[in-house]
mmCIF file of C-alpha atoms and ligand atoms in Angstrom:
data_model
loop_
_atom_site.group_PDB
_atom_site.id
_atom_site.type_symbol
_atom_site.label_atom_id
_atom_site.label_comp_id
_atom_site.label_asym_id
_atom_site.label_seq_id
_atom_site.Cartn_x
_atom_site.Cartn_y
_atom_site.Cartn_z
ATOM 1 C CA MET A 724 -46.014 17.396 -47.993
ATOM 2 C CA ASP A 725 -42.361 17.439 -46.929
ATOM 3 C CA ARG A 726 -42.806 17.470 -43.170
ATOM 4 C CA LYS A 727 -39.919 17.775 -40.707
ATOM 5 C CA ARG A 728 -39.347 14.373 -39.108
ATOM 6 C CA ILE A 729 -38.835 14.038 -35.376
ATOM 7 C CA LEU A 730 -37.979 10.967 -33.290
ATOM 8 C CA ILE A 731 -39.317 11.005 -29.736
ATOM 9 C CA THR A 732 -37.917 8.357 -27.398
ATOM 10 C CA GLY A 733 -39.964 7.530 -24.309
ATOM 11 C CA ALA A 734 -42.993 8.601 -26.341
ATOM 12 C CA ALA A 735 -45.541 6.533 -24.405
ATOM 13 C CA GLY A 736 -44.510 8.101 -21.101
ATOM 14 C CA PHE A 737 -45.886 11.127 -19.319
ATOM 15 C CA LEU A 738 -43.695 13.800 -20.928
ATOM 16 C CA GLY A 739 -43.033 11.962 -24.210
ATOM 17 C CA SER A 740 -46.748 11.708 -24.964
ATOM 18 C CA HIS A 741 -47.257 15.457 -24.461
ATOM 19 C CA LEU A 742 -44.268 16.078 -26.719
ATOM 20 C CA CYS A 743 -45.865 13.872 -29.398
ATOM 21 C CA ASP A 744 -49.019 16.020 -29.190
ATOM 22 C CA ARG A 745 -47.006 19.215 -29.501
ATOM 23 C CA ALA A 746 -44.895 17.929 -32.411
ATOM 24 C CA ILE A 747 -48.039 16.873 -34.300
ATOM 25 C CA LYS A 748 -49.481 20.346 -33.662
ATOM 26 C CA GLU A 749 -46.281 21.878 -35.078
ATOM 27 C CA GLY A 750 -46.852 19.885 -38.282
ATOM 28 C CA TYR A 751 -44.037 17.326 -37.851
ATOM 29 C CA HIS A 752 -43.989 13.681 -38.859
ATOM 30 C CA VAL A 753 -43.583 11.962 -35.494
ATOM 31 C CA ILE A 754 -41.685 8.732 -35.004
ATOM 32 C CA ALA A 755 -42.545 7.622 -31.495
ATOM 33 C CA MET A 756 -40.364 4.994 -29.811
ATOM 34 C CA ASP A 757 -40.847 3.209 -26.506
ATOM 35 C CA ASN A 758 -40.318 -0.214 -24.922
ATOM 36 C CA LEU A 759 -43.257 0.415 -22.529
ATOM 37 C CA ILE A 760 -41.235 -0.455 -19.439
ATOM 38 C CA THR A 761 -42.845 2.406 -17.506
ATOM 39 C CA GLY A 762 -44.979 3.958 -20.257
ATOM 40 C CA ASP A 763 -48.456 3.164 -21.498
ATOM 41 C CA LEU A 764 -49.783 3.104 -25.067
ATOM 42 C CA LYS A 765 -53.001 4.691 -23.761
ATOM 43 C CA ASN A 766 -51.086 7.984 -23.585
ATOM 44 C CA ILE A 767 -50.606 8.084 -27.363
ATOM 45 C CA GLU A 768 -53.356 5.858 -28.783
ATOM 46 C CA HIS A 769 -55.323 8.935 -29.883
ATOM 47 C CA LEU A 770 -52.490 9.622 -32.379
ATOM 48 C CA PHE A 771 -52.405 6.160 -33.990
ATOM 49 C CA LYS A 772 -54.971 7.087 -36.645
ATOM 50 C CA LEU A 773 -52.805 9.929 -37.981
ATOM 51 C CA GLU A 774 -50.710 9.182 -41.056
ATOM 52 C CA GLN A 775 -47.990 11.569 -39.780
ATOM 53 C CA PHE A 776 -47.543 9.421 -36.661
ATOM 54 C CA GLU A 777 -45.801 6.058 -36.336
ATOM 55 C CA PHE A 778 -44.879 3.984 -33.317
ATOM 56 C CA TYR A 779 -41.905 1.654 -32.862
ATOM 57 C CA HIS A 780 -41.967 -0.738 -29.908
ATOM 58 C CA HIS A 781 -38.220 -0.763 -29.354
ATOM 59 C CA ASP A 782 -35.701 -0.792 -26.516
ATOM 60 C CA ILE A 783 -33.308 2.044 -27.342
ATOM 61 C CA THR A 784 -30.421 0.404 -25.508
ATOM 62 C CA LYS A 785 -30.365 -1.759 -28.674
ATOM 63 C CA PHE A 786 -29.271 -0.310 -32.033
ATOM 64 C CA ILE A 787 -31.843 2.145 -33.423
ATOM 65 C CA HIS A 788 -32.674 1.921 -37.107
ATOM 66 C CA ILE A 789 -34.925 4.591 -38.615
ATOM 67 C CA PRO A 790 -35.357 4.631 -42.384
ATOM 68 C CA GLY A 791 -35.325 8.009 -44.163
ATOM 69 C CA LYS A 792 -34.306 11.459 -43.038
ATOM 70 C CA LEU A 793 -34.519 12.751 -39.507
ATOM 71 C CA ASP A 794 -34.467 16.414 -38.500
ATOM 72 C CA TYR A 795 -34.820 16.256 -34.729
ATOM 73 C CA ILE A 796 -34.550 13.815 -31.835
ATOM 74 C CA LEU A 797 -36.130 14.366 -28.432
ATOM 75 C CA HIS A 798 -34.499 11.789 -26.166
ATOM 76 C CA PHE A 799 -36.842 11.259 -23.213
ATOM 77 C CA ALA A 800 -36.669 7.482 -22.661
ATOM 78 C CA SER A 801 -35.732 6.690 -19.065
ATOM 79 C CA PRO A 802 -37.490 5.610 -15.918
ATOM 80 C CA ALA A 803 -38.062 8.915 -14.140
ATOM 81 C CA SER A 804 -39.672 8.377 -10.777
ATOM 82 C CA PRO A 805 -37.767 6.932 -7.809
ATOM 83 C CA ILE A 806 -40.206 4.037 -7.469
ATOM 84 C CA ASP A 807 -39.278 2.961 -11.031
ATOM 85 C CA TYR A 808 -35.538 3.491 -11.063
ATOM 86 C CA LEU A 809 -35.046 1.892 -7.674
ATOM 87 C CA LYS A 810 -36.838 -1.191 -9.023
ATOM 88 C CA ILE A 811 -35.001 -1.278 -12.383
ATOM 89 C CA PRO A 812 -31.618 0.258 -11.571
ATOM 90 C CA ILE A 813 -29.594 -1.502 -14.278
ATOM 91 C CA GLN A 814 -32.076 -0.609 -17.051
ATOM 92 C CA THR A 815 -31.961 2.976 -15.787
ATOM 93 C CA LEU A 816 -28.185 3.115 -16.097
ATOM 94 C CA LYS A 817 -28.311 1.361 -19.472
ATOM 95 C CA VAL A 818 -30.853 3.699 -21.023
ATOM 96 C CA GLY A 819 -28.889 6.719 -19.775
ATOM 97 C CA ALA A 820 -25.635 5.294 -21.147
ATOM 98 C CA HIS A 821 -26.255 2.923 -24.108
ATOM 99 C CA GLY A 822 -29.633 4.468 -24.960
ATOM 100 C CA THR A 823 -28.190 7.969 -25.107
ATOM 101 C CA HIS A 824 -25.155 6.724 -27.050
ATOM 102 C CA ASN A 825 -27.456 5.123 -29.626
ATOM 103 C CA CYS A 826 -29.517 8.311 -29.946
ATOM 104 C CA LEU A 827 -26.403 10.438 -30.405
ATOM 105 C CA GLY A 828 -25.049 8.011 -33.001
ATOM 106 C CA LEU A 829 -28.341 8.278 -34.867
ATOM 107 C CA ALA A 830 -28.250 12.093 -34.657
ATOM 108 C CA LYS A 831 -24.724 12.057 -36.086
ATOM 109 C CA ALA A 832 -25.624 9.655 -38.902
ATOM 110 C CA LYS A 833 -28.740 11.626 -39.886
ATOM 111 C CA GLY A 834 -27.428 15.141 -39.261
ATOM 112 C CA ALA A 835 -30.307 15.610 -36.816
ATOM 113 C CA ARG A 836 -30.423 18.030 -33.877
ATOM 114 C CA ILE A 837 -30.893 16.197 -30.596
ATOM 115 C CA LEU A 838 -32.294 17.433 -27.284
ATOM 116 C CA VAL A 839 -31.694 15.189 -24.287
ATOM 117 C CA ALA A 840 -33.827 15.163 -21.139
ATOM 118 C CA SER A 841 -31.624 15.688 -18.119
ATOM 119 C CA THR A 842 -32.897 16.449 -14.667
ATOM 120 C CA SER A 843 -32.546 18.557 -11.545
ATOM 121 C CA GLU A 844 -31.304 15.301 -9.976
ATOM 122 C CA VAL A 845 -27.873 16.046 -11.496
ATOM 123 C CA TYR A 846 -27.612 18.592 -8.643
ATOM 124 C CA GLY A 847 -28.214 15.782 -6.121
ATOM 125 C CA ASP A 848 -28.841 17.144 -2.634
ATOM 126 C CA PRO A 849 -27.775 20.661 -3.587
ATOM 127 C CA LEU A 850 -25.529 22.842 -1.461
ATOM 128 C CA VAL A 851 -26.365 25.850 -3.627
ATOM 129 C CA HIS A 852 -29.815 27.319 -3.600
ATOM 130 C CA PRO A 853 -31.507 27.995 -5.993
ATOM 131 C CA GLN A 854 -29.600 25.833 -8.449
ATOM 132 C CA THR A 855 -27.930 27.579 -11.378
ATOM 133 C CA GLU A 856 -26.665 25.606 -14.371
ATOM 134 C CA GLU A 857 -23.079 26.369 -13.276
ATOM 135 C CA TYR A 858 -23.487 24.389 -10.033
ATOM 136 C CA TRP A 859 -21.837 20.952 -10.365
ATOM 137 C CA GLY A 860 -24.011 19.206 -7.864
ATOM 138 C CA ASN A 861 -23.766 17.073 -4.760
ATOM 139 C CA VAL A 862 -24.521 13.509 -5.807
ATOM 140 C CA ASN A 863 -23.852 10.324 -3.892
ATOM 141 C CA PRO A 864 -22.753 7.901 -6.648
ATOM 142 C CA VAL A 865 -23.180 4.807 -4.493
ATOM 143 C CA GLY A 866 -26.499 5.701 -2.864
ATOM 144 C CA PRO A 867 -29.663 4.045 -4.216
ATOM 145 C CA ARG A 868 -30.659 7.150 -6.206
ATOM 146 C CA GLY A 869 -27.174 7.296 -7.756
ATOM 147 C CA VAL A 870 -28.325 5.020 -10.598
ATOM 148 C CA TYR A 871 -30.572 7.755 -11.947
ATOM 149 C CA ASP A 872 -28.456 10.786 -11.070
ATOM 150 C CA GLU A 873 -25.245 9.340 -12.471
ATOM 151 C CA ALA A 874 -26.972 7.977 -15.595
ATOM 152 C CA LYS A 875 -28.142 11.513 -16.315
ATOM 153 C CA ARG A 876 -24.744 13.031 -15.531
ATOM 154 C CA PHE A 877 -23.133 10.549 -17.930
ATOM 155 C CA MET A 878 -25.810 11.439 -20.473
ATOM 156 C CA GLU A 879 -24.834 15.097 -20.277
ATOM 157 C CA SER A 880 -21.122 14.262 -20.636
ATOM 158 C CA ILE A 881 -21.512 12.021 -23.674
ATOM 159 C CA THR A 882 -23.854 14.574 -25.238
ATOM 160 C CA MET A 883 -21.219 17.294 -24.903
ATOM 161 C CA ALA A 884 -18.570 14.891 -26.242
ATOM 162 C CA TYR A 885 -20.658 14.294 -29.387
ATOM 163 C CA ASN A 886 -21.151 18.040 -29.650
ATOM 164 C CA ARG A 887 -17.451 18.889 -29.294
ATOM 165 C CA PHE A 888 -15.883 15.869 -30.994
ATOM 166 C CA HIS A 889 -18.407 15.081 -33.757
ATOM 167 C CA GLY A 890 -20.054 18.501 -34.180
ATOM 168 C CA VAL A 891 -23.525 17.107 -33.476
ATOM 169 C CA GLU A 892 -26.093 19.824 -32.715
ATOM 170 C CA THR A 893 -27.092 19.072 -29.137
ATOM 171 C CA ARG A 894 -29.361 20.636 -26.528
ATOM 172 C CA ILE A 895 -29.550 19.680 -22.845
ATOM 173 C CA ILE A 896 -32.552 20.456 -20.696
ATOM 174 C CA ARG A 897 -32.469 20.027 -16.920
ATOM 175 C CA ILE A 898 -36.059 19.371 -15.984
ATOM 176 C CA PHE A 899 -37.340 20.060 -12.491
ATOM 177 C CA ASN A 900 -40.423 18.323 -11.024
ATOM 178 C CA THR A 901 -43.184 18.433 -13.597
ATOM 179 C CA TYR A 902 -46.796 17.364 -13.201
ATOM 180 C CA GLY A 903 -49.992 17.115 -15.176
ATOM 181 C CA PRO A 904 -52.399 14.689 -16.838
ATOM 182 C CA ARG A 905 -50.936 11.263 -17.829
ATOM 183 C CA MET A 906 -48.690 11.031 -14.801
ATOM 184 C CA ARG A 907 -49.210 7.708 -13.072
ATOM 185 C CA LEU A 908 -51.058 7.901 -9.787
ATOM 186 C CA ASN A 909 -48.816 5.184 -8.410
ATOM 187 C CA ASP A 910 -45.429 6.525 -9.541
ATOM 188 C CA GLY A 911 -44.385 7.386 -6.001
ATOM 189 C CA ARG A 912 -43.947 11.114 -6.511
ATOM 190 C CA ALA A 913 -45.508 13.454 -3.977
ATOM 191 C CA LEU A 914 -48.167 15.031 -6.159
ATOM 192 C CA PRO A 915 -49.860 11.911 -7.567
ATOM 193 C CA ALA A 916 -49.307 10.133 -4.244
ATOM 194 C CA PHE A 917 -51.226 12.828 -2.340
ATOM 195 C CA ILE A 918 -54.030 12.994 -4.916
ATOM 196 C CA GLY A 919 -54.285 9.183 -5.031
ATOM 197 C CA GLN A 920 -54.527 9.001 -1.247
ATOM 198 C CA ALA A 921 -57.185 11.725 -1.222
ATOM 199 C CA LEU A 922 -59.204 9.905 -3.912
ATOM 200 C CA ARG A 923 -59.021 6.607 -2.016
ATOM 201 C CA GLY A 924 -59.971 8.298 1.253
ATOM 202 C CA GLU A 925 -56.598 7.558 2.895
ATOM 203 C CA ASP A 926 -54.444 9.829 5.051
ATOM 204 C CA LEU A 927 -51.772 11.765 3.110
ATOM 205 C CA THR A 928 -48.234 10.520 3.786
ATOM 206 C CA VAL A 929 -45.507 13.124 4.180
ATOM 207 C CA PHE A 930 -41.938 11.829 4.502
ATOM 208 C CA GLY A 931 -39.748 13.525 7.118
ATOM 209 C CA ASP A 932 -41.210 16.548 8.873
ATOM 210 C CA GLY A 933 -42.550 17.979 5.608
ATOM 211 C CA SER A 934 -40.265 21.016 5.710
ATOM 212 C CA GLN A 935 -38.395 19.892 2.570
ATOM 213 C CA THR A 936 -39.385 21.993 -0.422
ATOM 214 C CA ARG A 937 -40.324 21.193 -3.991
ATOM 215 C CA SER A 938 -41.300 23.304 -6.974
ATOM 216 C CA PHE A 939 -43.818 21.938 -9.452
ATOM 217 C CA CYS A 940 -43.969 22.908 -13.113
ATOM 218 C CA TYR A 941 -47.124 22.279 -15.113
ATOM 219 C CA VAL A 942 -46.510 20.072 -18.151
ATOM 220 C CA ASP A 943 -47.691 22.620 -20.768
ATOM 221 C CA ASP A 944 -45.140 25.123 -19.482
ATOM 222 C CA LEU A 945 -42.391 22.512 -19.659
ATOM 223 C CA VAL A 946 -43.310 21.480 -23.217
ATOM 224 C CA GLU A 947 -43.138 25.133 -24.297
ATOM 225 C CA GLY A 948 -39.663 25.392 -22.731
ATOM 226 C CA ILE A 949 -38.499 22.207 -24.476
ATOM 227 C CA TYR A 950 -39.733 23.440 -27.837
ATOM 228 C CA ARG A 951 -38.053 26.828 -27.411
ATOM 229 C CA LEU A 952 -34.758 25.226 -26.379
ATOM 230 C CA LEU A 953 -34.882 22.814 -29.331
ATOM 231 C CA MET A 954 -35.312 25.766 -31.690
ATOM 232 C CA SER A 955 -32.578 27.829 -29.988
ATOM 233 C CA ASP A 956 -28.866 27.772 -30.816
ATOM 234 C CA TYR A 957 -27.701 27.266 -27.210
ATOM 235 C CA ASP A 958 -25.909 23.995 -26.495
ATOM 236 C CA MET A 959 -25.132 24.145 -22.766
ATOM 237 C CA PRO A 960 -27.626 22.891 -20.139
ATOM 238 C CA VAL A 961 -30.706 24.987 -19.388
ATOM 239 C CA ASN A 962 -32.913 24.614 -16.301
ATOM 240 C CA ILE A 963 -36.627 24.476 -16.974
ATOM 241 C CA GLY A 964 -38.880 24.402 -13.955
ATOM 242 C CA ASN A 965 -41.154 26.460 -11.811
ATOM 243 C CA PRO A 966 -39.232 28.416 -9.157
ATOM 244 C CA THR A 967 -42.262 28.846 -6.884
ATOM 245 C CA GLU A 968 -41.293 26.808 -3.848
ATOM 246 C CA ILE A 969 -43.582 25.079 -1.410
ATOM 247 C CA THR A 970 -42.917 22.776 1.523
ATOM 248 C CA LEU A 971 -44.326 19.262 1.212
ATOM 249 C CA LYS A 972 -46.454 19.866 4.298
ATOM 250 C CA GLU A 973 -48.011 22.993 2.761
ATOM 251 C CA PHE A 974 -48.489 21.138 -0.479
ATOM 252 C CA ALA A 975 -50.302 18.261 1.239
ATOM 253 C CA GLU A 976 -52.564 20.874 2.847
ATOM 254 C CA GLU A 977 -53.310 22.349 -0.594
ATOM 255 C CA VAL A 978 -54.300 18.929 -1.901
ATOM 256 C CA ILE A 979 -56.549 18.351 1.127
ATOM 257 C CA LYS A 980 -58.274 21.661 0.434
ATOM 258 C CA LEU A 981 -58.630 21.069 -3.307
ATOM 259 C CA THR A 982 -60.015 17.549 -3.002
ATOM 260 C CA GLY A 983 -62.198 18.261 0.034
ATOM 261 C CA THR A 984 -60.958 15.072 1.703
ATOM 262 C CA THR A 985 -61.547 14.737 5.439
ATOM 263 C CA GLN A 986 -58.296 12.786 5.891
ATOM 264 C CA LYS A 987 -55.245 14.115 7.719
ATOM 265 C CA ILE A 988 -51.475 14.219 7.158
ATOM 266 C CA VAL A 989 -49.328 11.389 8.596
ATOM 267 C CA TYR A 990 -45.534 11.514 8.818
ATOM 268 C CA LYS A 991 -43.067 8.725 7.891
ATOM 269 C CA ASP A 992 -39.249 8.428 7.816
ATOM 270 C CA LEU A 993 -37.421 10.266 5.046
ATOM 271 C CA PRO A 994 -36.009 7.984 2.293
ATOM 272 C CA VAL A 995 -32.199 7.840 1.838
ATOM 273 C CA ASP A 996 -30.693 10.752 -0.160
ATOM 274 C CA ASP A 997 -34.047 12.515 -0.487
ATOM 275 C CA PRO A 998 -33.212 16.094 -1.547
ATOM 276 C CA LYS A 999 -34.190 18.657 1.077
ATOM 277 C CA GLN A 1000 -34.562 21.641 -1.211
ATOM 278 C CA ARG A 1001 -35.001 22.004 -4.930
ATOM 279 C CA LYS A 1002 -35.608 25.234 -6.753
ATOM 280 C CA PRO A 1003 -34.465 26.133 -10.254
ATOM 281 C CA ASP A 1004 -32.734 29.360 -11.099
ATOM 282 C CA ILE A 1005 -34.373 30.103 -14.458
ATOM 283 C CA THR A 1006 -32.450 33.269 -15.325
ATOM 284 C CA LYS A 1007 -30.953 31.502 -18.365
ATOM 285 C CA ALA A 1008 -34.266 30.202 -19.684
ATOM 286 C CA LYS A 1009 -35.735 33.699 -19.354
ATOM 287 C CA ALA A 1010 -32.816 35.434 -21.064
ATOM 288 C CA LEU A 1011 -32.103 32.880 -23.807
ATOM 289 C CA LEU A 1012 -35.561 31.531 -24.549
ATOM 290 C CA GLY A 1013 -37.876 34.249 -23.237
ATOM 291 C CA TRP A 1014 -39.440 31.431 -21.201
ATOM 292 C CA GLU A 1015 -41.075 31.444 -17.822
ATOM 293 C CA PRO A 1016 -43.904 29.358 -16.372
ATOM 294 C CA LYS A 1017 -47.393 30.672 -17.024
ATOM 295 C CA VAL A 1018 -49.679 28.147 -15.324
ATOM 296 C CA SER A 1019 -50.268 28.734 -11.600
ATOM 297 C CA ARG A 1020 -50.167 25.788 -9.200
ATOM 298 C CA ALA A 1021 -53.842 26.297 -8.372
ATOM 299 C CA GLU A 1022 -54.784 26.076 -12.064
ATOM 300 C CA GLY A 1023 -52.487 23.156 -12.945
ATOM 301 C CA LEU A 1024 -53.411 21.192 -9.848
ATOM 302 C CA LYS A 1025 -57.106 21.536 -10.601
ATOM 303 C CA ILE A 1026 -56.677 20.219 -14.186
ATOM 304 C CA THR A 1027 -54.531 17.333 -12.921
ATOM 305 C CA TYR A 1028 -56.966 16.434 -10.153
ATOM 306 C CA GLU A 1029 -59.860 16.378 -12.651
ATOM 307 C CA TYR A 1030 -57.806 14.053 -14.882
ATOM 308 C CA PHE A 1031 -57.134 11.605 -12.040
ATOM 309 C CA LYS A 1032 -60.691 11.805 -10.734
ATOM 310 C CA ASN A 1033 -62.077 10.880 -14.163
ATOM 311 C CA LEU A 1034 -59.876 7.777 -14.518
ATOM 312 C CA PRO A 1035 -61.693 4.455 -14.017
ATOM 313 C CA GLN A 1036 -61.811 3.893 -10.246
ATOM 314 C CA GLU A 1037 -59.710 0.705 -10.445
ATOM 315 C CA GLU A 1038 -56.781 2.919 -11.585
ATOM 316 C CA TRP A 1039 -56.873 4.763 -8.250
ATOM 317 C CA SER A 1040 -55.545 1.781 -6.355
ATOM 318 C CA LYS A 1041 -53.358 0.119 -8.988
ATOM 319 C CA LEU A 1042 -49.990 -0.936 -7.662
ATOM 320 C CA PRO A 1043 -46.815 0.222 -9.426
ATOM 321 C CA LYS A 1044 -45.890 -1.838 -12.537
HETATM 322 P P1 NAD B 2301 -42.104 8.105 -17.864
HETATM 323 O O1 NAD B 2301 -41.654 6.925 -17.088
HETATM 324 O O2 NAD B 2301 -43.559 8.438 -17.857
HETATM 325 O O3 NAD B 2301 -41.627 7.998 -19.361
HETATM 326 C C1 NAD B 2301 -40.419 7.417 -19.747
HETATM 327 C C2 NAD B 2301 -40.675 6.554 -20.955
HETATM 328 O O4 NAD B 2301 -39.437 5.981 -21.405
HETATM 329 C C3 NAD B 2301 -41.632 5.401 -20.666
HETATM 330 O O5 NAD B 2301 -42.678 5.383 -21.609
HETATM 331 C C4 NAD B 2301 -40.735 4.162 -20.777
HETATM 332 O O6 NAD B 2301 -41.444 3.014 -21.174
HETATM 333 C C5 NAD B 2301 -39.692 4.630 -21.770
HETATM 334 N N1 NAD B 2301 -38.419 3.894 -21.710
HETATM 335 C C6 NAD B 2301 -37.656 3.642 -20.619
HETATM 336 N N2 NAD B 2301 -36.578 2.919 -20.946
HETATM 337 C C7 NAD B 2301 -36.649 2.712 -22.293
HETATM 338 C C8 NAD B 2301 -35.830 2.029 -23.229
HETATM 339 N N3 NAD B 2301 -34.703 1.386 -22.854
HETATM 340 N N4 NAD B 2301 -36.201 2.020 -24.538
HETATM 341 C C9 NAD B 2301 -37.336 2.657 -24.935
HETATM 342 N N5 NAD B 2301 -38.158 3.308 -24.086
HETATM 343 C C10 NAD B 2301 -37.818 3.335 -22.783
HETATM 344 O O7 NAD B 2301 -41.259 9.359 -17.332
HETATM 345 P P2 NAD B 2301 -41.430 10.914 -17.633
HETATM 346 O O8 NAD B 2301 -41.814 11.574 -16.371
HETATM 347 O O9 NAD B 2301 -42.248 11.116 -18.858
HETATM 348 O O10 NAD B 2301 -39.925 11.310 -17.951
HETATM 349 C C11 NAD B 2301 -39.437 11.393 -19.275
HETATM 350 C C12 NAD B 2301 -38.009 11.898 -19.285
HETATM 351 O O11 NAD B 2301 -37.920 13.174 -18.649
HETATM 352 C C13 NAD B 2301 -37.026 10.986 -18.553
HETATM 353 O O12 NAD B 2301 -35.821 10.941 -19.285
HETATM 354 C C14 NAD B 2301 -36.814 11.677 -17.235
HETATM 355 O O13 NAD B 2301 -35.547 11.383 -16.690
HETATM 356 C C15 NAD B 2301 -36.950 13.141 -17.619
HETATM 357 N N6 NAD B 2301 -37.384 13.953 -16.478
HETATM 358 C C16 NAD B 2301 -38.689 13.929 -16.049
HETATM 359 C C17 NAD B 2301 -39.059 14.715 -14.969
HETATM 360 C C18 NAD B 2301 -40.496 14.764 -14.487
HETATM 361 O O14 NAD B 2301 -40.801 15.565 -13.588
HETATM 362 N N7 NAD B 2301 -41.415 13.990 -15.023
HETATM 363 C C19 NAD B 2301 -38.097 15.486 -14.298
HETATM 364 C C20 NAD B 2301 -36.788 15.445 -14.745
HETATM 365 C C21 NAD B 2301 -36.444 14.696 -15.844
#
């Protein structure tokens, strides 16, 4: 059978592994690539037995060689949580710059359409609320988080340069906070941090006074948005995220209720450059892709909690890689 062939970088990570599942479901031949710096083969091992799935252990900042034709590339390789990119800042910049350059070069050579994973972090600590794609952002290039934000901003620029200069078919998605099974409990983000603390019977740590807001998109909704954008003919950035906002304090209270923990909330100092408000304007995604989130926070949180609860108990207290 002449299947469409898709390369997924960052395939062993949280989002990449869900994209592998979706691409297999769509009938593609999946070429999964990862250097496992923050990912885990456990996320994709269920696919290894399939003949339409192959895995390359490869660092994409090095030249990428894929034999045969390639129809699509989903470029998702990059450390994504602050705990990771603050620990490996140079690799983060390199995968955003050299890694993206290599992926775009491959897309050009193969005539493949490429979708790159950008982020709401390109808006930095936004002065516009909610964030539309037209907002240029408020990023501190020399702050600790700048390594991630600027890597992604460079990624968007080089992607548009390949689009305009080489005629490569490109898509840019700006992903807002996403959660779901296969996240790491110890990745430092609020949702797994709260659930991990509840599971271990610890107090839940809120940074600052907890009035800063976040919006959480369930992974299945995001994957649907990615697929629709990949299939669309729109080449400018599109926000995909859940616009339902909640303060971190309220969110911690929701987790306490869901898990039935008897612990309380404790407050610590806010990290440098922590965004105070984040909420996507998804007018474009609705109009262009007919997309909007379908999974409620109550539903998604319950599925995610069950996933974490069923992990072997030693995973609950594992330290970050
Ligand atoms: P993740 O850390 O779970 O996955 C990233 C994967 O990329 C890992 O498996 C890692 O090993 C791999 N990787 C990193 N550098 C690599 C390299 N040089 N070569 C090959 N593989 C490499 O993170 P995630 O949450 O799945 O995020 C995936 C992508 O989505 C990232 O590009 C991230 O910036 C973007 N994103 C995620 C979110 C979110 O809420 N999860 C939000 C915005 C953007």
